[in-house]
Short mmCIF file of N, CA, C and O in Angstrom, two decimals:
data_model
loop_
_atom_site.label_atom_id
_atom_site.label_comp_id
_atom_site.label_asym_id
_atom_site.label_seq_id
_atom_site.Cartn_x
_atom_site.Cartn_y
_atom_site.Cartn_z
N GLN A 1 0.47 -1.21 0.02
CA GLN A 1 -0.02 0.13 -0.12
C GLN A 1 1.02 1.31 -0.12
O GLN A 1 1.99 1.24 0.59
N VAL A 2 0.45 2.26 -0.77
CA VAL A 2 1.11 3.66 -0.71
C VAL A 2 -0.01 4.57 -0.49
O VAL A 2 -1.06 4.58 -1.03
N GLN A 3 0.36 5.41 0.19
CA GLN A 3 -0.58 6.54 0.76
C GLN A 3 -0.15 7.67 0.24
O GLN A 3 1.19 8.32 0.30
N LEU A 4 -0.95 8.53 -0.09
CA LEU A 4 -0.33 9.80 -0.82
C LEU A 4 -1.13 11.06 -0.33
O LEU A 4 -2.61 10.93 -0.21
N VAL A 5 -0.39 12.15 0.06
CA VAL A 5 -1.22 13.14 0.73
C VAL A 5 -0.75 14.72 -0.20
O VAL A 5 0.18 14.62 -0.30
N GLU A 6 -1.70 15.22 -0.76
CA GLU A 6 -1.48 16.27 -1.71
C GLU A 6 -1.70 17.63 -0.78
O GLU A 6 -2.30 17.55 0.47
N SER A 7 -0.76 18.67 -0.76
CA SER A 7 -0.97 19.87 -0.34
C SER A 7 -0.77 21.01 -1.42
O SER A 7 0.18 20.69 -2.14
N GLY A 8 -0.83 22.07 -0.70
CA GLY A 8 -0.32 23.44 -1.57
C GLY A 8 -1.18 24.12 -2.44
O GLY A 8 -1.06 25.20 -3.14
N GLY A 9 -2.62 23.48 -2.34
CA GLY A 9 -3.50 24.16 -3.21
C GLY A 9 -3.95 25.56 -2.43
O GLY A 9 -3.71 25.65 -1.38
N GLY A 10 -5.05 26.18 -3.34
CA GLY A 10 -5.31 27.40 -3.18
C GLY A 10 -6.05 28.44 -3.92
O GLY A 10 -6.00 27.84 -4.97
N LEU A 11 -6.38 29.36 -3.49
CA LEU A 11 -6.86 30.43 -4.59
C LEU A 11 -5.64 31.46 -5.12
O LEU A 11 -4.83 32.04 -4.07
N VAL A 12 -5.56 31.60 -6.68
CA VAL A 12 -4.61 32.48 -6.89
C VAL A 12 -5.11 33.44 -8.20
O VAL A 12 -6.07 32.83 -8.70
N GLN A 13 -4.81 34.34 -8.40
CA GLN A 13 -5.00 35.08 -9.40
C GLN A 13 -4.29 34.68 -10.84
O GLN A 13 -3.34 34.18 -10.78
N ALA A 14 -5.09 34.92 -12.08
CA ALA A 14 -4.48 34.67 -13.14
C ALA A 14 -3.26 35.30 -13.19
O ALA A 14 -2.89 36.38 -12.85
N GLY A 15 -1.94 34.37 -13.81
CA GLY A 15 -1.00 34.89 -13.97
C GLY A 15 -0.02 34.49 -12.89
O GLY A 15 1.40 34.45 -12.65
N GLY A 16 -0.67 33.90 -11.60
CA GLY A 16 0.09 33.74 -10.57
C GLY A 16 0.40 32.29 -10.56
O GLY A 16 0.50 31.59 -11.66
N SER A 17 1.30 31.92 -9.50
CA SER A 17 1.95 30.52 -9.15
C SER A 17 1.66 29.69 -8.20
O SER A 17 1.31 30.44 -6.89
N LEU A 18 1.40 28.62 -8.00
CA LEU A 18 1.36 27.57 -6.85
C LEU A 18 2.36 26.53 -7.00
O LEU A 18 2.76 25.99 -8.17
N LYS A 19 2.78 25.87 -5.93
CA LYS A 19 3.51 24.68 -5.90
C LYS A 19 2.70 23.61 -5.22
O LYS A 19 2.70 23.87 -3.92
N LEU A 20 2.61 22.69 -5.70
CA LEU A 20 1.69 21.39 -5.12
C LEU A 20 2.74 20.69 -4.63
O LEU A 20 3.79 20.22 -5.55
N SER A 21 2.43 20.00 -3.39
CA SER A 21 3.35 18.75 -3.21
C SER A 21 2.38 17.58 -2.78
O SER A 21 1.35 17.60 -2.57
N CYS A 22 3.01 16.41 -3.12
CA CYS A 22 2.62 15.25 -2.59
C CYS A 22 3.26 14.17 -1.83
O CYS A 22 4.48 13.68 -2.44
N ALA A 23 3.19 13.99 -0.72
CA ALA A 23 3.89 13.17 0.20
C ALA A 23 3.48 11.69 0.34
O ALA A 23 2.21 11.36 0.66
N ALA A 24 4.51 10.68 -0.14
CA ALA A 24 3.84 9.34 -0.23
C ALA A 24 4.47 8.57 1.26
O ALA A 24 5.47 9.13 1.48
N SER A 25 3.88 7.55 1.48
CA SER A 25 4.30 6.88 2.73
C SER A 25 3.84 5.36 2.27
O SER A 25 3.04 5.01 1.53
N GLY A 26 4.48 4.28 3.17
CA GLY A 26 4.40 2.96 2.49
C GLY A 26 5.24 2.63 2.22
O GLY A 26 6.44 2.55 2.46
N ARG A 27 5.10 1.77 0.83
CA ARG A 27 6.02 1.05 0.16
C ARG A 27 7.41 2.08 -0.57
O ARG A 27 7.08 3.08 -0.67
N THR A 28 8.20 1.26 -1.01
CA THR A 28 9.39 2.02 -1.23
C THR A 28 8.84 3.18 -2.49
O THR A 28 8.48 2.49 -3.72
N PHE A 29 8.97 4.44 -2.49
CA PHE A 29 8.46 5.32 -3.19
C PHE A 29 9.30 5.35 -4.30
O PHE A 29 8.66 5.72 -5.46
N GLY A 30 10.94 4.98 -4.60
CA GLY A 30 11.46 5.15 -5.58
C GLY A 30 11.16 3.98 -6.79
O GLY A 30 11.60 4.30 -7.65
N GLY A 31 10.17 3.33 -6.23
CA GLY A 31 9.91 2.11 -7.44
C GLY A 31 8.69 2.78 -8.21
O GLY A 31 7.84 1.97 -9.00
N TYR A 32 7.96 3.84 -7.82
CA TYR A 32 6.85 4.02 -8.46
C TYR A 32 6.78 5.39 -9.64
O TYR A 32 7.51 6.26 -9.28
N ALA A 33 6.33 5.19 -10.57
CA ALA A 33 6.15 6.40 -11.36
C ALA A 33 5.10 7.34 -10.74
O ALA A 33 3.97 6.99 -10.30
N MET A 34 5.08 8.46 -10.91
CA MET A 34 4.26 9.45 -10.04
C MET A 34 3.46 10.62 -11.17
O MET A 34 4.25 10.92 -12.25
N GLY A 35 2.24 10.69 -10.99
CA GLY A 35 1.68 11.59 -11.93
C GLY A 35 0.65 12.60 -11.01
O GLY A 35 0.32 12.15 -9.93
N TRP A 36 0.47 13.54 -11.77
CA TRP A 36 -0.48 14.67 -11.72
C TRP A 36 -1.86 14.62 -12.30
O TRP A 36 -1.47 14.68 -13.67
N PHE A 37 -2.91 14.51 -12.04
CA PHE A 37 -4.15 14.69 -12.74
C PHE A 37 -5.14 15.63 -12.12
O PHE A 37 -4.89 16.11 -10.88
N ARG A 38 -6.05 16.19 -12.88
CA ARG A 38 -7.07 17.17 -12.17
C ARG A 38 -8.34 17.10 -12.92
O ARG A 38 -8.49 16.44 -13.99
N GLN A 39 -9.38 17.21 -12.00
CA GLN A 39 -10.59 17.39 -12.32
C GLN A 39 -11.28 18.52 -12.19
O GLN A 39 -11.62 19.00 -11.12
N GLY A 40 -11.86 19.23 -13.17
CA GLY A 40 -12.76 20.37 -13.15
C GLY A 40 -14.16 20.10 -12.83
O GLY A 40 -14.50 19.00 -13.16
N PRO A 41 -14.65 20.98 -12.35
CA PRO A 41 -16.18 20.88 -12.50
C PRO A 41 -17.08 20.55 -13.66
O PRO A 41 -16.97 20.97 -14.84
N GLY A 42 -17.63 19.27 -13.58
CA GLY A 42 -18.34 18.62 -14.71
C GLY A 42 -17.38 18.15 -15.55
O GLY A 42 -17.98 17.56 -16.63
N LYS A 43 -16.37 17.91 -15.44
CA LYS A 43 -15.29 17.37 -16.53
C LYS A 43 -14.71 15.84 -15.79
O LYS A 43 -14.81 15.92 -14.76
N GLU A 44 -14.12 15.36 -16.74
CA GLU A 44 -13.41 14.06 -16.69
C GLU A 44 -12.04 14.32 -15.84
O GLU A 44 -11.76 15.24 -16.22
N ARG A 45 -11.61 13.57 -15.37
CA ARG A 45 -10.04 13.42 -14.88
C ARG A 45 -9.12 13.50 -15.73
O ARG A 45 -9.25 12.57 -16.73
N GLU A 46 -8.24 14.50 -16.02
CA GLU A 46 -7.40 14.40 -16.82
C GLU A 46 -5.62 14.47 -16.23
O GLU A 46 -5.71 15.03 -15.33
N PHE A 47 -5.33 13.95 -17.37
CA PHE A 47 -3.68 14.14 -16.79
C PHE A 47 -3.23 15.18 -17.08
O PHE A 47 -3.45 16.04 -17.89
N VAL A 48 -2.11 15.67 -16.02
CA VAL A 48 -1.72 16.91 -16.45
C VAL A 48 -0.12 16.67 -16.50
O VAL A 48 0.44 17.33 -17.49
N ALA A 49 0.77 15.89 -15.77
CA ALA A 49 2.16 15.71 -15.72
C ALA A 49 2.48 14.42 -15.10
O ALA A 49 1.77 13.80 -14.10
N GLY A 50 3.55 13.80 -15.68
CA GLY A 50 4.02 12.66 -15.02
C GLY A 50 5.55 12.51 -15.04
O GLY A 50 6.50 13.12 -15.72
N ILE A 51 5.99 11.67 -14.24
CA ILE A 51 7.44 11.50 -13.72
C ILE A 51 8.05 10.01 -13.45
O ILE A 51 7.27 9.52 -12.66
N ASN A 52 8.74 9.70 -14.44
CA ASN A 52 9.39 8.23 -13.86
C ASN A 52 10.14 8.19 -12.30
O ASN A 52 10.10 9.17 -12.13
N TRP A 53 10.39 7.05 -12.02
CA TRP A 53 10.71 6.42 -10.70
C TRP A 53 12.20 7.77 -10.42
O TRP A 53 12.35 7.49 -9.06
N SER A 54 12.74 7.63 -11.47
CA SER A 54 14.08 8.17 -11.07
C SER A 54 14.14 9.64 -11.23
O SER A 54 14.98 10.39 -10.93
N GLY A 55 12.94 10.00 -11.84
CA GLY A 55 12.80 11.78 -12.18
C GLY A 55 13.58 11.92 -13.77
O GLY A 55 13.74 13.10 -13.95
N GLY A 56 14.02 11.11 -14.42
CA GLY A 56 14.76 11.27 -15.58
C GLY A 56 13.96 11.47 -16.88
O GLY A 56 14.39 11.99 -17.93
N SER A 57 12.80 11.26 -16.68
CA SER A 57 11.72 11.31 -17.65
C SER A 57 10.52 11.91 -17.31
O SER A 57 9.99 11.29 -16.29
N THR A 58 10.19 12.84 -17.71
CA THR A 58 8.86 13.68 -17.68
C THR A 58 7.96 13.81 -18.72
O THR A 58 8.54 13.73 -19.90
N ASN A 59 6.69 14.05 -18.43
CA ASN A 59 5.93 14.27 -19.60
C ASN A 59 4.65 15.12 -19.36
O ASN A 59 4.31 15.09 -17.95
N TYR A 60 4.01 15.79 -20.09
CA TYR A 60 3.00 16.75 -19.81
C TYR A 60 2.20 16.81 -20.75
O TYR A 60 2.21 16.30 -21.93
N ALA A 61 0.78 17.33 -20.26
CA ALA A 61 -0.48 17.59 -21.09
C ALA A 61 0.12 18.59 -21.79
O ALA A 61 0.85 19.68 -21.38
N ASP A 62 -0.35 18.85 -23.16
CA ASP A 62 -0.19 20.13 -24.28
C ASP A 62 -0.56 21.09 -23.44
O ASP A 62 0.03 22.33 -23.85
N SER A 63 -1.70 21.24 -22.85
CA SER A 63 -2.37 22.54 -22.07
C SER A 63 -1.56 23.09 -21.04
O SER A 63 -1.59 24.25 -20.76
N VAL A 64 -0.52 22.25 -20.54
CA VAL A 64 0.27 22.89 -19.51
C VAL A 64 1.77 23.09 -20.00
O VAL A 64 2.76 23.30 -19.06
N LYS A 65 2.08 22.49 -20.87
CA LYS A 65 3.59 22.46 -21.33
C LYS A 65 4.10 23.91 -21.27
O LYS A 65 3.44 24.49 -21.92
N GLY A 66 5.28 24.11 -20.64
CA GLY A 66 5.92 25.44 -20.75
C GLY A 66 5.51 26.04 -19.37
O GLY A 66 6.22 27.11 -19.17
N ARG A 67 4.36 25.53 -18.88
CA ARG A 67 4.00 26.59 -17.62
C ARG A 67 4.08 25.77 -16.29
O ARG A 67 4.32 26.24 -15.33
N PHE A 68 4.01 24.42 -16.23
CA PHE A 68 4.08 23.62 -15.13
C PHE A 68 5.25 23.00 -15.10
O PHE A 68 5.86 22.39 -16.09
N ARG A 69 5.89 22.18 -14.14
CA ARG A 69 6.90 21.50 -14.00
C ARG A 69 6.93 20.46 -12.99
O ARG A 69 6.67 21.00 -11.90
N ILE A 70 7.13 19.15 -13.35
CA ILE A 70 7.02 18.35 -12.44
C ILE A 70 8.55 17.88 -11.84
O ILE A 70 9.27 17.62 -12.62
N SER A 71 8.40 17.28 -10.63
CA SER A 71 9.84 16.97 -9.92
C SER A 71 9.49 16.11 -8.89
O SER A 71 8.25 15.79 -8.62
N ARG A 72 10.71 15.42 -8.35
CA ARG A 72 10.55 14.33 -7.32
C ARG A 72 11.71 14.36 -6.57
O ARG A 72 12.93 14.74 -7.06
N ASP A 73 11.57 14.39 -5.42
CA ASP A 73 12.83 14.13 -4.60
C ASP A 73 12.68 12.76 -3.50
O ASP A 73 11.74 12.47 -2.65
N ASN A 74 13.13 11.85 -4.16
CA ASN A 74 12.95 10.41 -3.51
C ASN A 74 13.69 10.14 -2.03
O ASN A 74 13.28 9.02 -1.30
N THR A 75 14.24 11.01 -1.78
CA THR A 75 14.82 10.95 -0.37
C THR A 75 13.90 11.75 0.65
O THR A 75 14.06 11.21 1.85
N LYS A 76 12.96 12.35 0.11
CA LYS A 76 11.75 12.85 0.92
C LYS A 76 10.43 12.25 0.76
O LYS A 76 9.49 12.61 1.27
N ASN A 77 10.45 11.52 -0.32
CA ASN A 77 9.17 10.71 -0.65
C ASN A 77 8.18 11.62 -1.02
O ASN A 77 6.88 11.40 -0.58
N THR A 78 8.54 12.54 -1.82
CA THR A 78 7.83 13.80 -2.16
C THR A 78 7.73 14.05 -3.65
O THR A 78 8.90 13.85 -4.27
N VAL A 79 6.59 14.39 -4.53
CA VAL A 79 6.68 14.73 -5.85
C VAL A 79 6.17 16.00 -5.78
O VAL A 79 5.12 16.36 -5.05
N TYR A 80 6.54 17.04 -6.60
CA TYR A 80 5.91 18.24 -6.68
C TYR A 80 5.49 18.58 -7.94
O TYR A 80 5.78 18.02 -9.19
N LEU A 81 4.64 19.74 -8.09
CA LEU A 81 4.11 20.43 -9.21
C LEU A 81 4.33 21.78 -9.28
O LEU A 81 3.39 22.42 -8.45
N GLN A 82 5.22 22.26 -9.68
CA GLN A 82 5.18 23.92 -10.07
C GLN A 82 4.47 24.32 -11.08
O GLN A 82 4.43 24.03 -12.23
N MET A 83 3.48 25.09 -10.51
CA MET A 83 2.37 25.80 -11.75
C MET A 83 2.48 27.20 -11.80
O MET A 83 2.62 27.93 -10.80
N ASN A 84 3.28 27.66 -12.87
CA ASN A 84 3.23 29.32 -13.30
C ASN A 84 2.33 29.50 -14.41
O ASN A 84 1.68 28.89 -15.17
N SER A 85 2.11 30.62 -14.36
CA SER A 85 1.24 31.52 -15.35
C SER A 85 -0.36 30.86 -15.45
O SER A 85 -0.64 30.40 -16.39
N LEU A 86 -0.52 30.67 -14.31
CA LEU A 86 -2.12 30.05 -13.97
C LEU A 86 -3.19 30.78 -14.78
O LEU A 86 -2.89 32.06 -14.66
N LYS A 87 -3.88 29.89 -15.49
CA LYS A 87 -5.10 30.54 -16.07
C LYS A 87 -6.35 29.86 -15.28
O LYS A 87 -6.40 29.02 -14.81
N PRO A 88 -7.64 30.96 -15.44
CA PRO A 88 -8.57 30.22 -14.92
C PRO A 88 -9.06 28.82 -15.47
O PRO A 88 -9.85 28.20 -14.49
N GLU A 89 -8.99 28.56 -16.58
CA GLU A 89 -9.14 27.09 -17.01
C GLU A 89 -8.37 26.11 -15.93
O GLU A 89 -8.72 24.87 -16.38
N ASP A 90 -7.11 26.43 -15.44
CA ASP A 90 -6.37 25.31 -14.61
C ASP A 90 -7.18 25.23 -13.28
O ASP A 90 -6.66 24.20 -12.66
N THR A 91 -8.38 25.87 -13.36
CA THR A 91 -9.42 25.56 -11.81
C THR A 91 -9.69 24.07 -11.77
O THR A 91 -10.35 23.81 -12.65
N ALA A 92 -9.39 23.20 -10.98
CA ALA A 92 -9.57 22.23 -10.67
C ALA A 92 -9.15 21.25 -9.33
O ALA A 92 -8.46 22.28 -8.43
N VAL A 93 -9.76 20.11 -8.97
CA VAL A 93 -9.23 19.59 -7.76
C VAL A 93 -8.02 18.76 -8.70
O VAL A 93 -8.02 18.08 -9.60
N TYR A 94 -6.80 18.89 -8.24
CA TYR A 94 -5.37 18.37 -8.57
C TYR A 94 -5.24 16.89 -7.42
O TYR A 94 -5.25 17.36 -6.49
N TYR A 95 -5.13 15.85 -8.29
CA TYR A 95 -4.70 14.65 -7.55
C TYR A 95 -3.23 14.25 -7.81
O TYR A 95 -2.80 14.04 -8.97
N CYS A 96 -2.98 13.42 -7.00
CA CYS A 96 -1.76 12.86 -7.32
C CYS A 96 -1.88 11.43 -7.25
O CYS A 96 -2.67 10.72 -6.62
N ALA A 97 -1.00 10.53 -8.18
CA ALA A 97 -1.14 9.40 -8.47
C ALA A 97 0.34 8.63 -8.47
O ALA A 97 0.95 9.16 -8.91
N ALA A 98 -0.09 7.28 -8.37
CA ALA A 98 1.21 6.38 -8.43
C ALA A 98 0.90 5.05 -8.97
O ALA A 98 -0.18 4.67 -9.13
N ARG A 99 1.89 4.74 -9.76
CA ARG A 99 1.94 3.29 -10.59
C ARG A 99 3.06 2.83 -10.17
O ARG A 99 4.08 3.32 -10.54
N LEU A 100 3.24 1.58 -9.80
CA LEU A 100 4.40 0.73 -9.67
C LEU A 100 4.99 0.35 -11.00
O LEU A 100 4.30 -0.85 -11.65
N THR A 101 5.87 0.97 -11.61
CA THR A 101 6.38 0.49 -13.06
C THR A 101 8.08 1.43 -13.15
O THR A 101 8.09 2.35 -12.39
N THR A 102 8.50 0.59 -14.04
CA THR A 102 9.80 1.35 -14.22
C THR A 102 9.78 2.41 -15.53
O THR A 102 10.82 2.51 -15.89
N GLY A 103 8.69 2.18 -16.05
CA GLY A 103 8.37 3.21 -17.31
C GLY A 103 7.89 4.09 -16.80
O GLY A 103 8.01 4.77 -15.86
N VAL A 104 7.56 5.00 -17.94
CA VAL A 104 6.88 6.45 -17.83
C VAL A 104 5.55 6.50 -17.26
O VAL A 104 4.89 5.44 -16.94
N ALA A 105 5.26 7.50 -16.51
CA ALA A 105 4.14 7.68 -15.75
C ALA A 105 2.68 7.51 -16.58
O ALA A 105 2.90 8.22 -17.80
N PRO A 106 1.76 6.79 -16.35
CA PRO A 106 0.77 6.51 -17.29
C PRO A 106 -0.12 7.78 -17.54
O PRO A 106 -0.38 8.77 -16.36
N THR A 107 -0.58 8.30 -18.38
CA THR A 107 -1.82 9.47 -18.85
C THR A 107 -2.94 8.86 -18.96
O THR A 107 -4.07 9.78 -18.38
N ASN A 108 -3.27 7.76 -18.61
CA ASN A 108 -4.58 6.73 -18.60
C ASN A 108 -4.86 6.78 -16.98
O ASN A 108 -4.21 6.14 -16.16
N PRO A 109 -5.89 7.48 -16.42
CA PRO A 109 -5.90 7.68 -14.80
C PRO A 109 -6.16 6.20 -14.57
O PRO A 109 -5.90 5.97 -13.26
N HIS A 110 -6.85 5.36 -15.24
CA HIS A 110 -7.36 4.21 -14.87
C HIS A 110 -6.21 3.12 -14.66
O HIS A 110 -6.03 1.98 -13.79
N LEU A 111 -4.68 3.47 -15.05
CA LEU A 111 -3.44 2.82 -14.96
C LEU A 111 -2.87 2.99 -13.50
O LEU A 111 -1.91 2.34 -13.24
N ASN A 112 -3.46 3.81 -12.86
CA ASN A 112 -2.79 4.31 -11.46
C ASN A 112 -2.96 3.44 -10.46
O ASN A 112 -4.21 3.01 -10.38
N ASN A 113 -2.18 2.89 -9.63
CA ASN A 113 -2.74 1.99 -8.70
C ASN A 113 -2.99 2.71 -7.24
O ASN A 113 -3.82 2.36 -6.62
N TYR A 114 -2.58 3.97 -6.82
CA TYR A 114 -2.99 4.59 -5.85
C TYR A 114 -3.36 6.30 -5.96
O TYR A 114 -2.78 6.78 -6.78
N TRP A 115 -4.06 6.62 -5.47
CA TRP A 115 -4.45 8.00 -5.37
C TRP A 115 -4.49 8.62 -4.23
O TRP A 115 -4.84 8.45 -2.95
N GLY A 116 -4.06 10.00 -3.82
CA GLY A 116 -4.25 11.04 -2.86
C GLY A 116 -5.85 11.35 -3.09
O GLY A 116 -6.69 11.10 -4.05
N GLN A 117 -6.08 12.13 -2.00
CA GLN A 117 -7.37 12.57 -1.99
C GLN A 117 -7.63 13.99 -2.41
O GLN A 117 -8.91 14.45 -2.53
N GLY A 118 -6.66 14.65 -3.11
CA GLY A 118 -6.96 15.87 -4.16
C GLY A 118 -6.79 17.16 -3.34
O GLY A 118 -6.87 17.14 -2.16
N THR A 119 -6.12 18.21 -3.86
CA THR A 119 -6.36 19.46 -3.60
C THR A 119 -6.69 20.34 -4.43
O THR A 119 -6.55 20.43 -5.28
N GLN A 120 -7.69 21.65 -3.90
CA GLN A 120 -8.24 22.38 -4.66
C GLN A 120 -7.46 23.43 -5.22
O GLN A 120 -6.59 23.92 -4.39
N VAL A 121 -7.35 23.56 -6.55
CA VAL A 121 -6.69 24.87 -7.30
C VAL A 121 -7.81 25.87 -7.85
O VAL A 121 -8.59 25.38 -8.84
N THR A 122 -7.78 27.17 -7.39
CA THR A 122 -8.74 28.02 -7.85
C THR A 122 -7.94 29.21 -8.47
O THR A 122 -7.40 29.78 -7.98
N VAL A 123 -8.37 29.33 -9.98
CA VAL A 123 -7.72 30.49 -10.40
C VAL A 123 -8.55 31.71 -10.77
O VAL A 123 -9.61 31.28 -11.45
N SER A 124 -8.44 32.81 -10.24
CA SER A 124 -9.39 33.76 -10.50
C SER A 124 -8.95 34.94 -11.70
O SER A 124 -7.91 34.88 -11.69
N SER A 125 -9.80 35.23 -12.23
CA SER A 125 -9.42 36.12 -13.61
C SER A 125 -9.47 37.51 -13.12
O SER A 125 -9.97 37.80 -12.07
#
C-alpha cells in the first residue's frame, strides 16, 4: 500500500503561481512512477504531468507545457508540481497518483494504482 497526501492548493489570481506537493508513505517510493491529474467541475479527470521513478523522464499535457514543471525528491518521498502562469481554466481539484512501474508515468488515470485525496486549485480572472 502507498498513501498519498497532496498539499499546496489554494486561490490565486490569473498569472500567478502555486507549488503542489504530494507526500508518499508506505512502500518504497522510488519504485513508482508518479503523476498529477486534475478534475474540473463537470469534467472528467485528466492527465497533467508525469515523472518516472528516477526523475529522468517527464511528460506533460499540451495544455500545461511550458507552464508547469513536475519533479520529485526520492529522499523525501515527495513529488512536486510547480505551476506558473496560471489560467482560470486550470481551476480544478488536483490529484497525485502512483503506479508501480519502471516505465513512464501513465496518462490514463485508470492505470494508476494509488491516489491521493486531492487539493483544490482555484484561479481567479
